[in-house]
Structure formats: structure tokens, C-alpha cells
CSV table of C-alpha atoms and ligand atoms in Angstrom, one decimal:
chain,number,residue,atom,x,y,z
A,3,UNK,CA,0.0,0.0,0.0
A,4,UNK,CA,1.2,3.5,-0.8
A,5,UNK,CA,0.8,6.5,1.5
A,6,UNK,CA,-0.4,8.5,-1.6
A,7,UNK,CA,-1.2,6.7,-4.8
A,8,UNK,CA,-0.3,8.9,-7.8
A,9,UNK,CA,0.1,6.1,-10.2
A,10,UNK,CA,-3.6,5.2,-10.5
A,11,UNK,CA,-4.4,8.8,-11.1
A,12,UNK,CA,-1.7,9.1,-13.8
A,13,UNK,CA,-3.1,6.0,-15.6
A,14,UNK,CA,-6.6,7.5,-15.6
A,15,UNK,CA,-5.5,10.8,-17.2
A,16,UNK,CA,-2.6,9.5,-19.4
A,17,UNK,CA,-4.2,10.4,-22.7
A,18,UNK,CA,-4.9,14.0,-21.7
A,19,UNK,CA,-1.6,14.3,-20.0
A,20,UNK,CA,0.3,13.1,-23.1
A,21,UNK,CA,-1.7,15.4,-25.3
A,22,UNK,CA,-1.2,18.5,-23.0
A,23,UNK,CA,2.6,17.9,-22.7
A,24,UNK,CA,2.9,17.3,-26.5
A,25,UNK,CA,1.2,20.7,-27.1
A,26,UNK,CA,3.7,22.5,-24.9
A,27,UNK,CA,6.7,20.7,-26.5
A,28,UNK,CA,5.4,21.7,-29.9
A,29,UNK,CA,4.8,25.4,-29.2
A,30,UNK,CA,8.0,25.7,-27.0
A,31,UNK,CA,6.9,28.6,-24.8
A,32,UNK,CA,8.2,27.0,-21.6
A,33,UNK,CA,7.9,30.2,-19.6
A,34,UNK,CA,4.6,32.1,-19.5
A,35,UNK,CA,3.1,30.0,-22.4
A,36,UNK,CA,-0.6,29.9,-23.2
A,37,UNK,CA,-1.3,27.2,-20.6
A,38,UNK,CA,-0.3,29.6,-17.8
A,39,UNK,CA,-3.2,32.0,-18.6
A,40,UNK,CA,-5.5,29.1,-19.3
A,41,UNK,CA,-4.8,27.6,-15.9
A,42,UNK,CA,-5.2,31.0,-14.1
A,43,UNK,CA,-8.5,31.7,-15.9
A,44,UNK,CA,-9.8,28.1,-15.1
A,45,UNK,CA,-8.9,28.3,-11.5
A,46,UNK,CA,-10.1,31.9,-10.9
A,47,UNK,CA,-13.5,30.9,-12.3
A,48,UNK,CA,-13.7,27.8,-10.2
A,49,UNK,CA,-12.7,29.4,-7.0
A,50,UNK,CA,-14.9,32.4,-7.7
A,51,UNK,CA,-12.4,35.2,-7.5
A,52,UNK,CA,-11.3,37.9,-9.9
A,53,UNK,CA,-7.6,37.1,-10.1
A,54,UNK,CA,-5.5,33.9,-10.0
A,55,UNK,CA,-1.7,34.4,-10.2
A,56,UNK,CA,0.2,31.2,-10.8
A,57,UNK,CA,3.6,31.0,-9.1
A,58,UNK,CA,6.6,28.7,-8.6
A,59,UNK,CA,5.4,27.0,-5.4
A,60,UNK,CA,3.1,27.4,-2.4
A,61,UNK,CA,6.0,29.0,-0.5
A,62,UNK,CA,6.4,31.5,-3.3
A,63,UNK,CA,2.7,32.3,-3.2
A,64,UNK,CA,2.9,33.1,0.5
A,65,UNK,CA,6.1,35.1,0.1
A,66,UNK,CA,4.8,37.2,-2.9
A,67,UNK,CA,1.5,37.8,-1.0
A,68,UNK,CA,3.4,39.2,2.0
A,69,UNK,CA,5.6,41.3,-0.3
A,70,UNK,CA,2.6,42.7,-2.1
A,71,UNK,CA,1.2,43.8,1.3
A,72,UNK,CA,4.4,45.5,2.0
A,73,UNK,CA,5.4,43.3,5.0
A,74,UNK,CA,8.9,44.0,6.2
A,75,UNK,CA,11.1,44.7,9.3
A,76,UNK,CA,9.2,45.9,12.3
A,77,UNK,CA,6.0,44.2,11.2
A,78,UNK,CA,4.3,41.3,12.9
A,79,UNK,CA,2.3,38.5,11.2
A,80,UNK,CA,0.1,36.3,13.3
A,81,UNK,CA,0.0,32.7,12.4
A,82,UNK,CA,0.0,29.2,13.9
A,83,UNK,CA,3.1,27.2,15.0
A,84,UNK,CA,1.3,24.0,14.0
A,85,UNK,CA,1.9,24.1,10.2
A,86,UNK,CA,4.5,23.3,7.6
A,87,UNK,CA,7.6,25.5,8.0
A,88,UNK,CA,7.0,27.5,4.8
A,89,UNK,CA,4.1,29.4,6.5
A,90,UNK,CA,6.5,30.9,9.0
A,91,UNK,CA,9.7,30.9,7.0
A,92,UNK,CA,8.4,33.5,4.5
A,93,UNK,CA,7.5,36.0,7.3
A,94,UNK,CA,11.0,35.6,8.8
A,95,UNK,CA,12.6,36.0,5.3
A,96,UNK,CA,11.1,39.4,5.0
A,97,UNK,CA,12.5,40.5,8.3
A,98,UNK,CA,9.1,40.6,9.9
A,99,UNK,CA,8.2,38.7,13.2
A,100,UNK,CA,6.1,35.6,13.2
A,101,UNK,CA,3.7,35.8,16.1
A,102,UNK,CA,2.3,32.5,17.2
A,103,UNK,CA,-1.4,31.9,18.2
A,104,UNK,CA,-2.3,28.4,19.5
A,105,UNK,CA,-4.7,26.0,17.8
A,106,UNK,CA,-8.1,24.6,18.5
A,107,UNK,CA,-7.6,21.0,19.6
A,108,UNK,CA,-10.8,19.9,17.8
A,109,UNK,CA,-9.6,20.9,14.3
A,110,UNK,CA,-5.9,21.6,14.6
A,111,UNK,CA,-6.6,24.9,13.0
A,112,UNK,CA,-5.7,28.3,14.5
A,113,UNK,CA,-7.8,29.3,17.5
A,114,UNK,CA,-9.5,32.6,16.7
A,115,UNK,CA,-9.7,33.8,20.3
A,116,UNK,CA,-5.9,33.4,20.5
A,117,UNK,CA,-5.4,35.6,17.5
A,118,UNK,CA,-7.2,38.5,19.0
A,119,UNK,CA,-5.0,38.4,22.1
A,120,UNK,CA,-1.9,38.8,19.9
A,121,UNK,CA,-2.9,41.8,17.9
A,122,UNK,CA,-0.7,44.9,18.4
A,123,UNK,CA,-0.2,48.1,16.4
A,124,UNK,CA,2.5,46.3,14.5
A,125,UNK,CA,0.3,43.5,13.2
A,126,UNK,CA,0.5,43.8,9.4
A,127,UNK,CA,-1.3,40.5,8.4
A,128,UNK,CA,-3.0,37.4,9.8
A,129,UNK,CA,-2.2,34.1,8.2
A,130,UNK,CA,-4.4,31.2,9.2
A,131,UNK,CA,-3.6,27.8,7.7
A,132,UNK,CA,-6.4,25.5,6.4
A,133,UNK,CA,-4.6,22.4,7.7
A,134,UNK,CA,-5.1,18.8,6.5
A,135,UNK,CA,-7.6,20.1,3.8
A,136,UNK,CA,-10.2,21.7,6.0
A,137,UNK,CA,-10.7,25.5,5.9
A,138,UNK,CA,-9.8,27.4,9.1
A,139,UNK,CA,-12.5,29.5,10.9
A,140,UNK,CA,-12.1,32.1,8.1
A,141,UNK,CA,-15.3,34.1,8.8
A,142,UNK,CA,-14.3,34.5,12.4
A,143,UNK,CA,-10.7,35.4,11.5
A,144,UNK,CA,-12.0,38.0,9.0
A,145,UNK,CA,-14.2,39.4,11.7
A,146,UNK,CA,-11.3,39.9,14.1
A,147,UNK,CA,-9.2,41.5,11.3
A,148,UNK,CA,-12.1,43.8,10.5
A,149,UNK,CA,-12.5,44.8,14.1
A,150,UNK,CA,-8.9,45.9,14.3
A,151,UNK,CA,-8.9,48.3,11.3
A,152,UNK,CA,-9.1,45.8,8.4
A,153,UNK,CA,-5.9,43.8,8.8
A,154,UNK,CA,-5.3,41.8,5.6
A,155,UNK,CA,-5.9,38.0,6.0
A,156,UNK,CA,-3.9,35.5,3.9
A,157,UNK,CA,-5.3,32.0,4.0
A,158,UNK,CA,-2.5,29.4,3.7
A,159,UNK,CA,-4.6,27.0,1.6
A,160,UNK,CA,-1.6,24.9,0.5
A,161,UNK,CA,-3.5,21.8,1.7
A,162,UNK,CA,-7.0,22.8,1.1
A,163,UNK,CA,-7.5,23.7,-2.5
A,164,UNK,CA,-11.0,22.3,-3.4
A,165,UNK,CA,-12.3,22.5,0.1
A,166,UNK,CA,-15.7,24.2,0.7
A,167,UNK,CA,-16.5,26.5,3.6
A,168,UNK,CA,-20.0,27.8,4.1
A,169,UNK,CA,-20.7,27.4,0.4
A,170,UNK,CA,-17.5,29.1,-0.7
A,171,UNK,CA,-14.2,27.7,-1.9
A,172,UNK,CA,-11.0,27.7,0.0
A,173,UNK,CA,-8.7,30.4,-1.5
A,174,UNK,CA,-11.7,32.8,-1.9
A,175,UNK,CA,-12.3,33.3,1.8
A,176,UNK,CA,-10.0,36.3,2.6
A,177,UNK,CA,-7.8,39.1,1.2
A,178,UNK,CA,-5.5,36.6,-0.4
A,179,UNK,CA,-5.6,32.7,-0.6
A,180,UNK,CA,-2.4,30.8,-1.4
A,181,UNK,CA,-2.2,27.2,-2.5
A,182,UNK,CA,0.4,24.7,-3.6
A,183,UNK,CA,0.6,22.2,-6.5
A,184,UNK,CA,3.3,20.1,-4.8
A,185,UNK,CA,2.8,16.6,-6.2
A,186,UNK,CA,1.2,15.1,-3.1
A,187,UNK,CA,-1.3,18.0,-2.7
A,188,UNK,CA,-5.0,17.4,-3.7
A,189,UNK,CA,-4.3,19.3,-6.9
A,190,UNK,CA,-0.6,18.5,-7.5
A,191,UNK,CA,1.6,18.9,-10.6
A,192,UNK,CA,4.7,16.9,-11.4
A,193,UNK,CA,7.2,19.3,-9.7
A,194,UNK,CA,6.8,22.6,-7.9
A,195,UNK,CA,3.9,25.0,-8.5
A,196,UNK,CA,1.4,27.2,-6.7
A,197,UNK,CA,-1.1,30.0,-7.0
A,198,UNK,CA,-2.5,32.9,-5.2
A,199,UNK,CA,-6.1,34.2,-5.5
A,200,UNK,CA,-7.5,37.7,-4.7
A,201,UNK,CA,-10.4,40.0,-5.7
A,202,UNK,CA,-8.2,43.0,-5.1
A,203,UNK,CA,-6.9,44.6,-8.4
A,204,UNK,CA,-4.0,46.4,-6.7
A,205,UNK,CA,-2.7,43.3,-4.9
A,206,UNK,CA,-3.1,41.2,-8.1
A,207,UNK,CA,-1.0,43.7,-10.1
A,208,UNK,CA,1.6,43.8,-7.4
A,209,UNK,CA,1.8,40.0,-7.2
A,210,UNK,CA,2.1,39.7,-11.0
A,211,UNK,CA,5.0,42.2,-11.0
A,212,UNK,CA,6.7,40.7,-8.0
A,213,UNK,CA,6.5,37.2,-9.6
A,214,UNK,CA,8.7,38.5,-12.5
A,215,UNK,CA,11.4,40.4,-10.7
A,216,UNK,CA,9.2,43.4,-9.8
A,217,UNK,CA,8.9,44.2,-13.5
A,218,UNK,CA,6.0,46.4,-14.7
A,219,UNK,CA,7.2,46.5,-18.3
A,220,UNK,CA,10.1,44.7,-19.9
A,221,UNK,CA,13.3,45.9,-18.1
A,222,UNK,CA,11.3,48.3,-16.0
A,223,UNK,CA,11.6,47.1,-12.4
A,224,UNK,CA,9.2,49.1,-10.3
A,225,UNK,CA,9.6,47.2,-7.1
A,226,UNK,CA,11.7,44.4,-5.6
A,227,UNK,CA,10.6,41.0,-6.9
A,228,UNK,CA,11.6,37.4,-7.3
A,229,UNK,CA,11.9,34.8,-10.0
A,230,UNK,CA,8.6,33.2,-9.1
A,231,UNK,CA,6.8,32.0,-12.2
A,232,UNK,CA,5.2,28.6,-12.6
A,233,UNK,CA,6.5,26.6,-15.6
A,234,UNK,CA,4.2,26.2,-18.6
A,235,UNK,CA,4.7,22.4,-18.5
A,236,UNK,CA,3.5,22.3,-14.8
A,237,UNK,CA,0.5,24.4,-15.7
A,238,UNK,CA,-0.2,21.8,-18.5
A,239,UNK,CA,0.0,19.0,-16.0
A,240,UNK,CA,-2.5,20.7,-13.7
A,241,UNK,CA,-4.8,21.3,-16.6
A,242,UNK,CA,-4.6,17.6,-17.5
A,243,UNK,CA,-5.7,16.7,-14.0
A,244,UNK,CA,-8.4,19.3,-13.9
A,245,UNK,CA,-11.3,17.3,-15.5
A,246,UNK,CA,-11.0,14.7,-12.8
A,247,UNK,CA,-10.5,17.1,-9.9
A,248,UNK,CA,-14.2,17.6,-8.9
A,249,UNK,CA,-14.7,13.8,-8.7
A,250,UNK,CA,-11.4,13.5,-6.7
A,251,UNK,CA,-12.6,16.2,-4.2
A,252,UNK,CA,-15.9,14.5,-3.7
A,253,UNK,CA,-14.3,11.1,-3.4
A,254,UNK,CA,-11.7,12.4,-0.9
A,255,UNK,CA,-14.6,13.8,1.2
A,256,UNK,CA,-16.4,10.4,1.1
A,257,UNK,CA,-13.2,8.4,2.0
A,258,UNK,CA,-12.4,10.8,4.9
A,259,UNK,CA,-15.9,10.5,6.2
A,260,UNK,CA,-15.8,6.7,5.9
A,261,UNK,CA,-12.5,6.6,7.8
A,262,UNK,CA,-14.0,8.6,10.6
A,263,UNK,CA,-17.2,6.5,10.8
A,264,UNK,CA,-15.3,3.2,10.7
A,265,UNK,CA,-12.8,4.3,13.3
A,266,UNK,CA,-15.6,5.3,15.6
A,267,UNK,CA,-17.5,2.0,15.0
A,268,UNK,CA,-14.6,-0.4,15.0
A,269,UNK,CA,-11.8,0.9,17.2
A,270,UNK,CA,-12.5,0.5,20.9
A,271,UNK,CA,-12.6,3.9,22.8
A,272,UNK,CA,-12.3,6.0,19.7
A,273,UNK,CA,-14.2,9.3,19.5
A,274,UNK,CA,-13.7,12.8,18.2
A,275,UNK,CA,-11.3,15.2,20.1
A,276,UNK,CA,-13.0,17.4,22.5
A,277,UNK,CA,-11.6,20.7,23.8
A,278,UNK,CA,-11.1,19.1,27.2
A,279,UNK,CA,-8.8,16.5,25.7
A,280,UNK,CA,-6.1,19.1,25.0
A,281,UNK,CA,-3.1,18.5,27.2
A,282,UNK,CA,-4.5,15.3,28.8
A,283,UNK,CA,-3.2,11.8,28.2
A,284,UNK,CA,-5.4,10.1,25.6
A,285,UNK,CA,-6.2,6.4,26.1
A,286,UNK,CA,-7.5,5.6,22.6
A,287,UNK,CA,-7.7,7.1,19.1
A,288,UNK,CA,-9.2,10.5,18.6
A,289,UNK,CA,-10.4,11.8,15.3
A,290,UNK,CA,-10.4,15.5,14.3
A,291,UNK,CA,-13.7,17.3,13.8
A,292,UNK,CA,-15.0,19.0,10.7
A,293,UNK,CA,-16.2,22.4,11.8
A,294,UNK,CA,-19.8,23.2,10.8
A,295,UNK,CA,-20.6,23.7,7.2
A,296,UNK,CA,-17.3,22.5,5.9
A,297,UNK,CA,-16.1,19.9,3.4
A,298,UNK,CA,-12.5,18.8,3.7
A,299,UNK,CA,-10.4,17.6,0.8
A,300,UNK,CA,-8.4,15.5,3.2
A,301,UNK,CA,-4.9,16.4,1.9
A,302,UNK,CA,-4.1,14.2,4.9
A,303,UNK,CA,-6.3,12.0,7.0
A,304,UNK,CA,-4.8,12.6,10.4
A,305,UNK,CA,-5.8,11.1,13.8
A,306,UNK,CA,-4.5,11.3,17.3
A,307,UNK,CA,-3.1,8.2,18.9
A,308,UNK,CA,-1.9,7.5,22.5
A,309,UNK,CA,1.5,5.9,21.6
A,310,UNK,CA,2.5,7.0,18.2
A,311,UNK,CA,5.7,5.0,17.9
A,312,UNK,CA,4.0,1.8,18.8
A,313,UNK,CA,1.1,2.4,16.5
A,314,UNK,CA,3.4,3.3,13.6
A,315,UNK,CA,5.4,0.2,14.1
A,316,UNK,CA,2.2,-1.9,14.2
A,317,UNK,CA,0.9,-0.5,11.0
A,318,UNK,CA,4.3,-0.8,9.3
A,319,UNK,CA,4.5,-4.5,10.1
A,320,UNK,CA,1.1,-4.8,8.4
A,321,UNK,CA,2.5,-3.1,5.3
A,322,UNK,CA,0.7,0.2,6.0
A,323,UNK,CA,2.8,3.4,5.6
A,324,UNK,CA,2.1,6.4,7.9
A,325,UNK,CA,3.4,9.9,8.3
A,326,UNK,CA,3.5,12.6,11.0
A,327,UNK,CA,2.2,16.1,10.1
A,328,UNK,CA,3.9,17.6,12.2
A,329,UNK,CA,6.1,16.1,14.9
A,330,UNK,CA,7.4,19.5,16.2
A,331,UNK,CA,5.6,22.8,16.4
A,332,UNK,CA,7.6,25.6,14.8
A,333,UNK,CA,8.2,27.5,18.0
A,334,UNK,CA,10.2,24.4,19.2
A,335,UNK,CA,12.4,24.4,16.0
A,336,UNK,CA,15.9,25.7,16.4
A,337,UNK,CA,15.3,28.5,13.8
A,338,UNK,CA,12.2,29.8,15.5
A,339,UNK,CA,12.3,28.8,19.2
A,340,UNK,CA,13.5,32.3,20.3
A,341,UNK,CA,10.1,33.7,19.1
A,342,UNK,CA,7.8,32.0,21.5
A,343,UNK,CA,8.1,29.4,24.3
A,344,UNK,CA,6.6,25.9,23.8
A,345,UNK,CA,4.4,26.4,26.9
A,346,UNK,CA,2.9,29.4,25.3
A,347,UNK,CA,1.1,27.2,22.7
A,348,UNK,CA,0.3,24.0,24.7
A,349,UNK,CA,-2.3,22.7,22.4
A,350,UNK,CA,0.2,22.7,19.5
A,351,UNK,CA,2.7,20.9,21.7
A,352,UNK,CA,0.2,18.3,22.7
A,353,UNK,CA,-1.1,17.8,19.1
A,354,UNK,CA,2.4,17.3,17.8
A,355,UNK,CA,3.0,14.4,20.3
A,356,UNK,CA,-0.1,12.5,19.1
A,357,UNK,CA,-0.8,13.0,15.4
A,358,UNK,CA,-0.4,10.3,12.8
A,359,UNK,CA,-1.6,10.4,9.2
A,360,UNK,CA,-3.0,7.4,7.4
A,361,UNK,CA,-2.8,6.5,3.7
A,362,UNK,CA,-5.3,8.8,1.8
A,363,UNK,CA,-6.3,9.7,-1.7
A,364,UNK,CA,-9.1,9.5,-4.1
A,365,UNK,CA,-7.9,6.1,-5.3
A,366,UNK,CA,-7.6,4.5,-1.9
A,367,UNK,CA,-9.3,1.1,-2.3
A,368,UNK,CA,-11.9,-0.3,0.0
A,369,UNK,CA,-9.7,-3.3,0.7
A,370,UNK,CA,-6.8,-1.0,1.7
A,371,UNK,CA,-9.0,0.8,4.1
A,372,UNK,CA,-10.2,-2.5,5.5
A,373,UNK,CA,-6.5,-3.3,6.3
A,374,UNK,CA,-5.9,0.1,7.9
A,375,UNK,CA,-9.0,-0.2,10.1
A,376,UNK,CA,-8.1,-3.8,11.1
A,377,UNK,CA,-4.5,-2.8,12.1
A,378,UNK,CA,-5.9,0.2,14.1
A,379,UNK,CA,-8.4,-1.9,15.9
A,380,UNK,CA,-5.9,-4.5,17.2
A,381,UNK,CA,-5.2,-3.8,20.9
B,458,PLP,C1,0.6,24.5,5.0
B,458,PLP,C2,1.6,24.6,4.0
B,458,PLP,N1,2.1,25.8,3.6
B,458,PLP,C3,2.9,26.0,2.6
B,458,PLP,C4,3.4,24.9,1.9
B,458,PLP,C5,4.5,25.1,0.9
B,458,PLP,O1,4.1,24.7,-0.4
B,458,PLP,P1,5.2,24.3,-1.5
B,458,PLP,O2,5.8,23.0,-1.0
B,458,PLP,O3,4.5,24.2,-2.8
B,458,PLP,O4,6.2,25.4,-1.5
B,458,PLP,C6,3.0,23.6,2.2
B,458,PLP,C7,3.5,22.5,1.5
B,458,PLP,O5,3.7,21.4,2.0
B,458,PLP,C8,2.1,23.4,3.3
B,458,PLP,O6,1.6,22.2,3.6
């Protein structure tokens, strides 16, 4: 069994993939070819925002967004320590200070009440992460931002492209939404890629310029930029995957829901995490909750287990790969530990001790899920 099965998907789209790649090889516009604009128009229409700007990676999407907002030395950006390092790295790279707000134990997403407590006159942006494929509490985050003078909100939606939140799509939920097309993401290419989404014309123009070395016209560099374009070939790969994507999102949602139902039914003592569990020893598997009116794309299907090492060993011996997203919160990493003590975000520290991700994807078979559930239920 594979942790993520990309081969079945590739076989299903082979004809369209070959055709799309052949078109790019024939026209030869490897940088900013016609597939770049086609992808941007397709995704903007689907997400329901005015602008989509494709970029070299999810990291680059976050960096360019912060640059477009003018984030720099002396500024603070509030985010979660319980995320992939890129979220925080881009803030530090610009000389600004990442400010950590703890997470809600029920969802592993940022705790909105904790955000409000961290706002200062230096807060330049708030960056919630829609972790594991489920949108953060974006309406509540936006409301806090609005109450404090309209602080811009960037959704790090690297894991949640395709997720639905109160009838709207992830990436369309705040000032800017950033996603990643890293191969293992719900909408992955065959290399690095990413995109940012916004309804704001000024931000979109700034991002388009920053993506190409701050260039407003050929050899006119109006601002500091980066080399941050997404390759035409990678855009063609995403376009080849696009016709199957709606089915994949729906299927991911069903598989995730089936995992949760079967764990609750078949694993002794299993139940959803409750707020009171945070910090306590857990004696059996806990599943994460879907907040109300949300559909996750389950970039990962992640549970909490009492003894992770033992559980991973047990699943490994049954031929089941697992992963840990993430074993160490970023405020306990050497590069960032000076910013905030581990005790200041106890829920993140607790979550990191217990999480374990199971094989997941739209092509996960019923028999593979049977094996996972059987291995989880042995005690
Ligand atoms: C939450 C989060 N943010 C940012 C990124 C960075 O995306 P990329 O790998 O495309 O640079 C990732 C990728 O793993 C991620 O999971």
C-alpha cells in the first residue's frame, strides 16, 4: 500500500496528460506559455475570485503575497506554529516577526480567540492555515481582522484547494488565498507549483509584478521582486488533472468521512477530540472534527493516537505506511524557538505528540481501508 497513490491517477489521465505535454513541447513557450493564462482563468473561475496568479510554489505564493502587502522589518504577522515550516519561513525571510497563536484541539486549525490576544499596532497581516484540507474558521478570523482596522488576511490553503467552507471555496475566503501544487497535494503537478487568489486589483497587479522580478514593463523594475513563475509544463499537468478534480474532491470527502465512521465504529474507545482533551493523556484514538458547514479535501487523513511510535510500528508491520504532520511545532524548532516558548502554545505541543496520518487519496481502495482499520483496531 502507498501513502499517496499517484500512479492510478496518472493512468486515468494518461491520454490528456500526453496530449497537453505534447502541445507545450510543440509550441515551445516554456515560460509564460498559453497554458499559464488558461490555468489561471480556469482556477479563478472555479474558486470564484477575480484574479489567480500562478507562481513557482506554495511557498512563493505566500512570500509574494506578503511582499505585495508591504510586510517587512518591524511588522508582525500572526499565524500558527502548527503548520509546515513554509508558512513561518516567509515571514522571517522578509525581516518581519512571526507571532504564534495556538490552535483549536478539535480541528488543529488556528484558535481565533488566541489571534485577538496577539494583535498589536505592528500587526500587518494574519495568516491562518487550512490544515489537512479543512478551511480554518475564516469568517471569524476575518471578523477579528475587520474589528482591528481591516488587517489583511492571507489563507495558507496549500493543503485545502477544493475544500468548501459555508458554500464558498478555500482560497476565496479572505484578502488573499495561497495554494500549492506540490505533487502530493490534492491538486498536484509533477514538480513545484502554486497559485494565489485575490479579488483586489492592486494586490493582483503587485503580485504579477513581484513574480517577474518586480517588472511592470520589460526591463522596468518598479519594485523588488523574485523569479517566481510557474513553468508552462507544470500548468499543463494541472490542466490535464483538472477534468478529474471535482470527482477527486468528492471522493476524498467520502473516503475521509468513511475513515471517521469506521474508526468510531470499529476501534474501541475512539471518539472525536473534545476541547477538554487538550493536554490530557489520551487512552484511545481520537479523530479531528470537521467544523460546521465545511467539506474537507483531506490532503491528509490525520488522527491522534496515544502511543504513536507503537502504532506506527504496528501499521508498518502490516504493510501500511504512515506519516507525521507535524512532529514538532515551529516554536520548538531551532530556527524559531526564540520567538515564543513551547508552553505558550500548549495545544500545538500536545497535538504534535499525538498526530499520525493514514494512507489517503481518491484512489484508496476499500480493501486497503479494511487493512488500515483492522490494524488500528488491534489492541
Ligand atoms: C501548510 C503549507 N504551507 C505551505 C506549503 C508550501 O508549499 P510548497 O511546497 O508548494 O512550497 C506547504 C507544502 O507542503 C504546506 O503544507
